[in-house]
Coordinates of C-alpha atoms and ligand atoms in Angstrom, one line a residue:
M102 CA -0.4 168.4 130.5
T103 CA -3.0 168.0 133.1
G104 CA -4.9 171.2 134.5
K105 CA -3.1 171.0 137.8
I106 CA 0.4 172.3 136.7
P107 CA 0.7 175.9 137.2
L108 CA 2.0 178.3 134.5
S109 CA 5.0 179.6 136.8
M110 CA 7.1 178.2 139.3
N111 CA 9.9 179.0 141.9
A112 CA 13.3 178.8 140.6
V113 CA 16.7 179.7 141.8
E114 CA 18.7 181.8 139.4
I115 CA 22.3 183.1 139.2
V116 CA 21.7 186.8 139.1
K117 CA 25.3 187.4 138.1
P118 CA 28.6 185.5 138.5
G119 CA 29.7 185.9 142.1
G120 CA 29.3 184.5 145.6
P121 CA 26.3 182.4 146.8
E122 CA 24.3 185.5 147.5
E123 CA 23.8 185.8 143.6
L124 CA 21.4 182.8 144.0
Q125 CA 17.9 184.3 144.1
L126 CA 14.5 182.9 144.3
V127 CA 12.5 183.8 141.2
Q128 CA 9.4 183.2 139.4
R129 CA 9.9 181.3 135.9
N130 CA 7.5 179.9 133.6
V131 CA 7.1 176.2 133.9
P132 CA 8.6 174.4 130.7
N133 CA 6.7 172.5 128.2
P134 CA 7.9 169.0 127.3
K135 CA 8.8 168.3 123.9
A136 CA 8.1 165.0 121.9
N137 CA 10.5 162.8 123.7
E138 CA 10.4 164.7 127.1
L139 CA 9.3 164.5 130.6
L140 CA 7.9 167.2 132.7
I141 CA 8.9 166.3 136.3
K142 CA 7.4 168.0 139.4
I143 CA 10.8 168.2 141.4
R144 CA 10.8 166.9 144.9
A145 CA 14.5 167.1 145.6
A146 CA 17.5 168.3 143.7
G147 CA 21.1 167.4 144.2
V148 CA 23.9 170.1 144.7
N149 CA 27.0 169.7 142.9
R150 CA 30.5 171.3 142.7
P151 CA 29.9 172.1 138.9
D152 CA 26.9 174.4 140.3
V153 CA 29.4 176.3 142.5
V154 CA 31.8 176.7 139.3
Q155 CA 28.6 177.8 137.1
R156 CA 27.6 180.3 139.9
Q157 CA 31.1 181.8 139.8
G158 CA 31.1 182.3 136.2
H159 CA 33.4 179.6 135.1
Y160 CA 30.9 177.0 133.7
P161 CA 28.3 178.3 131.7
A162 CA 25.2 176.0 130.8
P163 CA 25.7 174.3 127.5
E164 CA 23.8 175.5 124.4
G165 CA 20.2 175.0 124.8
A166 CA 20.3 173.9 128.6
S167 CA 18.4 176.1 131.0
D168 CA 20.5 178.7 132.8
I169 CA 18.9 177.7 136.2
P170 CA 21.5 175.6 138.1
G171 CA 21.1 171.9 138.9
L172 CA 22.1 168.6 137.2
E173 CA 20.2 165.9 138.9
I174 CA 16.5 165.8 140.4
A175 CA 14.0 163.3 141.8
G176 CA 10.3 163.7 141.4
D177 CA 7.1 162.8 139.7
V178 CA 6.4 162.6 136.0
V179 CA 3.4 165.1 135.5
A180 CA 3.2 165.4 131.9
I181 CA 4.8 163.7 128.9
G182 CA 5.7 164.3 125.2
D183 CA 3.9 162.4 122.5
Q184 CA 6.6 160.0 121.6
V185 CA 7.4 158.9 125.3
E186 CA 6.9 155.3 125.7
N187 CA 8.7 154.0 129.0
F188 CA 7.3 156.6 131.5
H189 CA 3.7 157.3 132.5
I190 CA 2.2 160.3 134.4
G191 CA 2.6 159.5 138.1
D192 CA 6.0 157.7 137.9
Q193 CA 8.6 158.5 140.4
V194 CA 11.9 159.1 138.7
V195 CA 15.4 160.4 139.1
A196 CA 17.0 162.3 136.2
L197 CA 20.2 163.8 134.8
L198 CA 19.8 167.3 133.6
P199 CA 22.1 169.8 131.6
G200 CA 20.6 172.6 134.1
G201 CA 17.4 173.4 135.6
G202 CA 17.1 171.5 138.9
Y203 CA 17.0 174.2 141.3
A204 CA 13.4 174.8 140.5
E205 CA 9.8 173.2 141.1
Y206 CA 9.6 171.8 137.6
A207 CA 11.9 170.7 134.7
V208 CA 11.8 168.9 131.5
V209 CA 14.1 166.1 130.6
H210 CA 14.8 163.7 127.7
A211 CA 13.0 160.6 128.8
S212 CA 16.1 158.4 127.9
N213 CA 18.0 160.4 130.8
A214 CA 15.7 159.4 133.4
L215 CA 15.4 156.3 135.6
P216 CA 13.1 154.9 137.9
L217 CA 13.5 156.0 141.6
P218 CA 15.1 152.9 143.4
S219 CA 12.3 151.5 145.6
N220 CA 12.6 152.4 149.2
F221 CA 14.4 155.4 148.4
S222 CA 13.3 158.9 149.4
Y223 CA 13.3 161.8 147.0
V224 CA 15.9 163.4 148.9
E225 CA 18.3 160.3 148.6
A226 CA 17.4 159.7 145.1
A227 CA 18.2 163.0 144.0
A228 CA 21.7 162.5 145.1
I229 CA 22.2 159.7 142.7
P230 CA 22.3 160.9 139.2
E231 CA 25.3 163.3 138.8
T232 CA 27.7 161.2 140.6
F233 CA 26.7 157.9 139.5
F234 CA 26.7 158.8 135.9
T235 CA 30.1 160.3 136.1
V236 CA 31.8 157.7 138.2
W237 CA 30.5 154.9 136.1
H238 CA 31.7 156.6 132.9
N239 CA 35.2 157.5 134.1
V240 CA 36.1 154.7 136.5
F241 CA 34.6 151.7 134.6
Q242 CA 34.3 152.8 130.9
L243 CA 37.3 155.0 130.7
G244 CA 39.5 153.8 133.6
L245 CA 38.6 150.2 132.8
L246 CA 38.7 149.1 136.5
K247 CA 38.4 145.3 137.3
A248 CA 37.7 143.3 140.3
G249 CA 41.1 142.6 142.1
Q250 CA 42.8 145.9 140.9
V251 CA 43.7 148.8 143.2
F252 CA 41.5 152.1 142.8
L253 CA 42.8 155.4 144.2
V254 CA 40.2 158.4 144.4
H255 CA 41.0 161.7 145.6
G256 CA 38.6 163.6 147.6
G257 CA 37.1 160.5 149.1
S258 CA 34.5 162.5 151.1
S259 CA 33.0 164.3 148.2
G260 CA 29.9 163.7 146.4
I261 CA 31.9 161.9 143.7
G262 CA 34.3 160.5 146.0
T263 CA 31.7 158.7 148.3
T264 CA 30.1 157.2 145.1
A265 CA 33.3 156.0 143.6
I266 CA 34.2 154.3 146.8
Q267 CA 31.0 152.3 147.1
L268 CA 30.9 151.4 143.4
A269 CA 34.7 150.3 143.1
K270 CA 34.3 148.2 146.4
A271 CA 30.9 146.7 145.0
F272 CA 32.7 145.7 141.8
G273 CA 35.7 144.1 143.7
A274 CA 38.5 146.4 143.8
T275 CA 40.8 147.4 146.7
V276 CA 40.1 151.0 147.3
I277 CA 42.6 153.8 148.5
T278 CA 41.3 157.2 149.1
T279 CA 42.8 160.6 150.3
A280 CA 40.8 163.2 152.1
G281 CA 41.6 166.6 153.9
S282 CA 40.8 165.6 157.7
Q283 CA 40.9 162.5 160.0
A284 CA 37.1 162.7 160.3
K285 CA 36.6 162.5 156.5
C286 CA 39.0 159.6 156.3
D287 CA 37.0 157.9 159.1
A288 CA 33.8 158.4 156.9
C289 CA 35.6 157.0 153.9
I290 CA 36.5 153.6 155.8
E291 CA 33.0 153.4 157.2
L292 CA 31.7 153.5 153.6
G293 CA 34.2 150.7 152.7
A294 CA 37.5 152.4 151.5
D295 CA 40.2 149.9 152.4
H296 CA 42.6 152.8 153.2
A297 CA 42.1 156.4 153.5
I298 CA 45.2 158.9 153.6
P299 CA 44.8 162.3 155.4
Y300 CA 46.8 164.1 152.7
R301 CA 47.5 167.2 154.6
E302 CA 49.6 165.0 157.0
Q303 CA 50.9 162.2 154.9
D304 CA 52.4 162.1 151.3
F305 CA 50.0 160.0 149.2
V306 CA 52.6 158.9 146.9
A307 CA 54.4 157.1 149.6
A308 CA 51.4 156.0 151.2
V309 CA 50.0 154.2 148.1
K310 CA 53.3 152.7 147.3
E311 CA 53.7 151.3 150.8
L312 CA 49.9 150.0 151.0
T313 CA 50.6 148.4 147.6
N314 CA 53.9 146.9 148.3
G315 CA 55.6 149.3 146.0
R316 CA 53.1 148.4 143.0
G317 CA 51.1 151.4 142.8
A318 CA 47.3 152.0 141.8
D319 CA 45.8 150.7 138.6
V320 CA 43.2 153.4 138.2
I321 CA 43.2 156.9 139.5
L322 CA 40.2 159.3 139.6
D323 CA 41.5 162.8 140.1
M324 CA 39.6 166.2 140.8
V325 CA 42.8 167.9 141.8
G326 CA 45.0 168.2 139.1
G327 CA 47.8 170.8 139.5
D328 CA 50.7 169.2 141.2
Y329 CA 48.8 166.3 141.8
T330 CA 49.3 165.2 138.3
N331 CA 52.9 164.3 138.5
R332 CA 52.3 162.7 141.8
N333 CA 49.6 160.6 140.3
Y334 CA 52.0 159.3 137.7
Q335 CA 54.4 158.5 140.5
A336 CA 51.5 156.5 142.4
A337 CA 50.2 154.7 139.5
A338 CA 50.7 150.9 138.6
I339 CA 52.4 149.7 135.4
N340 CA 49.6 150.2 132.8
G341 CA 47.9 152.4 135.1
R342 CA 44.9 154.7 133.9
I343 CA 44.7 158.4 135.4
V344 CA 41.2 159.7 134.7
Q345 CA 40.8 163.4 135.3
I346 CA 37.5 165.0 136.0
A347 CA 38.4 168.4 137.4
F348 CA 41.5 170.4 138.6
L349 CA 40.5 172.1 141.9
N350 CA 44.4 172.9 142.2
G351 CA 45.0 174.3 138.7
A352 CA 44.5 173.3 135.0
K353 CA 48.1 173.4 134.4
A354 CA 51.0 171.0 135.6
E355 CA 54.6 170.2 135.1
I356 CA 54.9 166.5 134.5
N357 CA 57.9 164.0 134.1
L358 CA 56.8 162.2 130.8
S359 CA 59.4 159.4 131.7
Y360 CA 56.8 158.0 134.3
L361 CA 54.1 158.1 131.1
M362 CA 56.5 156.2 129.0
M363 CA 58.3 153.7 131.5
K364 CA 54.9 152.8 133.3
R365 CA 52.9 152.7 130.0
L366 CA 50.4 155.0 131.8
T367 CA 47.2 156.2 130.0
H368 CA 45.9 159.8 131.2
T369 CA 42.2 160.6 130.1
G370 CA 39.4 162.5 131.3
S371 CA 36.1 163.8 130.6
T372 CA 33.1 166.3 131.4
L373 CA 29.6 164.9 131.4
R374 CA 27.1 167.9 131.2
A375 CA 27.9 168.8 127.4
R376 CA 27.7 165.3 126.3
P377 CA 24.8 164.5 123.9
V378 CA 21.6 163.0 125.1
D379 CA 22.2 159.8 123.5
F380 CA 25.5 159.5 125.3
K381 CA 23.8 159.9 128.5
A382 CA 21.1 157.5 127.7
D383 CA 23.6 154.7 127.1
L384 CA 25.1 155.6 130.5
A385 CA 21.7 155.4 132.1
T386 CA 21.0 151.8 130.5
E387 CA 24.3 150.5 131.8
L388 CA 23.5 152.0 135.3
K389 CA 20.0 150.4 135.2
K390 CA 21.5 147.1 134.5
H391 CA 24.6 147.0 136.7
V392 CA 23.9 149.6 139.5
W393 CA 20.1 150.2 140.1
P394 CA 20.2 146.3 141.4
L395 CA 22.8 147.4 144.0
L396 CA 20.8 150.4 145.0
E397 CA 17.4 148.4 145.1
K398 CA 19.2 145.9 147.6
R399 CA 20.9 149.1 149.4
T400 CA 24.2 147.6 148.9
I401 CA 25.2 151.0 148.2
A402 CA 23.4 154.4 148.7
P403 CA 24.1 157.9 148.5
V404 CA 25.8 159.6 151.6
I405 CA 23.5 162.6 152.5
D406 CA 25.4 165.5 154.2
M407 CA 22.7 168.3 154.7
I408 CA 19.2 169.2 153.4
F409 CA 18.3 172.9 152.5
P410 CA 14.9 174.3 151.2
L411 CA 15.0 175.7 147.7
K412 CA 14.9 179.2 148.7
D413 CA 18.0 178.6 150.8
A414 CA 20.2 177.3 147.7
W415 CA 22.7 180.0 148.7
R416 CA 23.3 178.3 152.1
A417 CA 23.8 174.9 150.2
H418 CA 26.4 176.3 148.2
K419 CA 28.1 178.1 151.0
R420 CA 28.0 174.7 152.8
M421 CA 30.0 173.3 149.8
E422 CA 32.5 176.0 149.6
E423 CA 33.4 175.5 153.1
S424 CA 34.2 171.9 152.3
N425 CA 33.3 170.6 155.7
H426 CA 30.5 168.4 154.0
I427 CA 30.7 164.5 153.7
G428 CA 28.6 163.4 151.0
K429 CA 26.0 165.1 149.2
I430 CA 24.1 168.3 149.7
I431 CA 20.6 168.4 148.6
L432 CA 17.6 170.8 148.0
D433 CA 14.2 169.8 149.3
I434 CA 11.7 171.0 147.1
A435 CA 8.7 169.1 148.2
Ligands
NAP728 N1 34.1 165.7 134.7 C1 32.8 165.6 135.1 O1 31.9 165.2 134.4 C2 32.3 166.0 136.6 C3 31.1 165.7 137.0 C4 30.8 166.1 138.4 C5 31.9 166.5 139.2 N2 33.0 166.8 138.6 C6 34.0 167.3 139.6 O2 34.3 166.4 140.5 C7 34.7 167.2 141.8 C8 33.9 166.7 142.9 O3 32.4 167.1 142.8 P1 31.5 166.9 143.9 O4 30.2 167.5 143.5 O5 31.5 165.7 144.5 O6 32.1 168.1 144.7 P2 32.4 168.3 146.4 O7 31.7 167.3 147.2 O8 32.5 169.6 146.7 O9 34.0 167.8 146.5 C9 35.2 168.3 146.2 C10 36.0 167.7 147.1 O10 37.5 168.1 146.7 C11 38.4 168.1 147.6 N3 39.3 169.1 147.5 C12 40.6 168.8 146.9 N4 41.2 170.0 146.8 C13 40.2 170.9 146.8 C14 40.5 172.4 146.8 N5 41.5 172.9 146.0 N6 39.3 173.0 147.0 C15 38.1 172.4 147.1 N7 38.1 171.2 147.7 C16 39.2 170.5 147.3 C17 37.4 168.5 149.1 O11 37.8 167.8 150.2 P3 39.1 167.7 151.0 O12 38.5 168.3 152.4 O13 39.4 166.3 151.4 O14 40.2 168.5 150.4 C18 36.0 168.0 148.6 O15 35.7 166.7 149.3 C19 34.5 168.6 141.4 O16 35.8 169.3 141.3 C20 33.6 168.6 140.3 O17 33.7 169.9 139.5 C21 33.1 166.5 137.4

């Protein structure tokens, strides 16, 4: 470590499970990097729905991870462990963390960090890791989305949705999305979605069928669950893949298995946070190869909704829970 690194730092902790007011600014020790880790001076951190669920007490940090919320950051490498080869002090990076992002410093396994795309601010770059790692794995690796296929993503205006729309379009899919208001639908179209269904006014199953001449969607990325599950089966094409990443409307569902059998559907899903470092490292390698060039050219870029200072992390959570945001909410920690 260099002498400029302080012993303690500002961080936001969850005092106890509850509302946004349980997020409070505290002092914590600056962590020390282990052999394969980077110490990063955080300049900006992304806020994600899983942070809200953690604060509510339903998504504890995995074993060994920081109890401080925050799954993604952008910043500067200020110290490196003995075995780190591919990064140097002074490098600008983005990183996926299992926790600890709502703070001035964090350690991360070097394999889970990537260079800051050129011409990206820290705020923009902090919006990348969580949704890009998640979408790449679930849509392309599990969902096997290919050019020319029809992709349906629910919650198109969410952090995940805005990333999924852009990546699916960039890789040649036809994109249909659902969103809770006309303004959100308009934003999704602006971002490149071919069709956006205001799901409070229109039945998405009928709309998808109509838009695809009765064929349905090849891949569905779903964060809603509950009663959407059977409806996703109805909206899916023959050999369709449904990938579950959350269940905002409930984890239990009544389904008609005949859709699964008659259409030969695959229903799978995953959670990213607790996966091992090596798994995330492989994802980082794929993203660097296939997606970083698109970011460098700004063919795609995260959508930023609002920026809050670290001490106002509670306001960032309030904004997310009000669900009026479009894209990503960011903490500016410069
Ligand atoms: N499995 C994983 O590895 C993984 C990783 C990251 C995130 N996730 C999950 O992916 C989802 C999106 O994450 P995010 O960070 O992008 O969150 P976000 O921006 O807050 O998105 C949530 C979206 O869900 C829609 N929604 C639908 N039903 C809802 C309901 N009952 N309550 C609240 N919102 C509802 C909201 O928009 P409308 O107005 O359109 O309803 C909103 O845009 C979250 O559920 C998160 O937990 C999973």
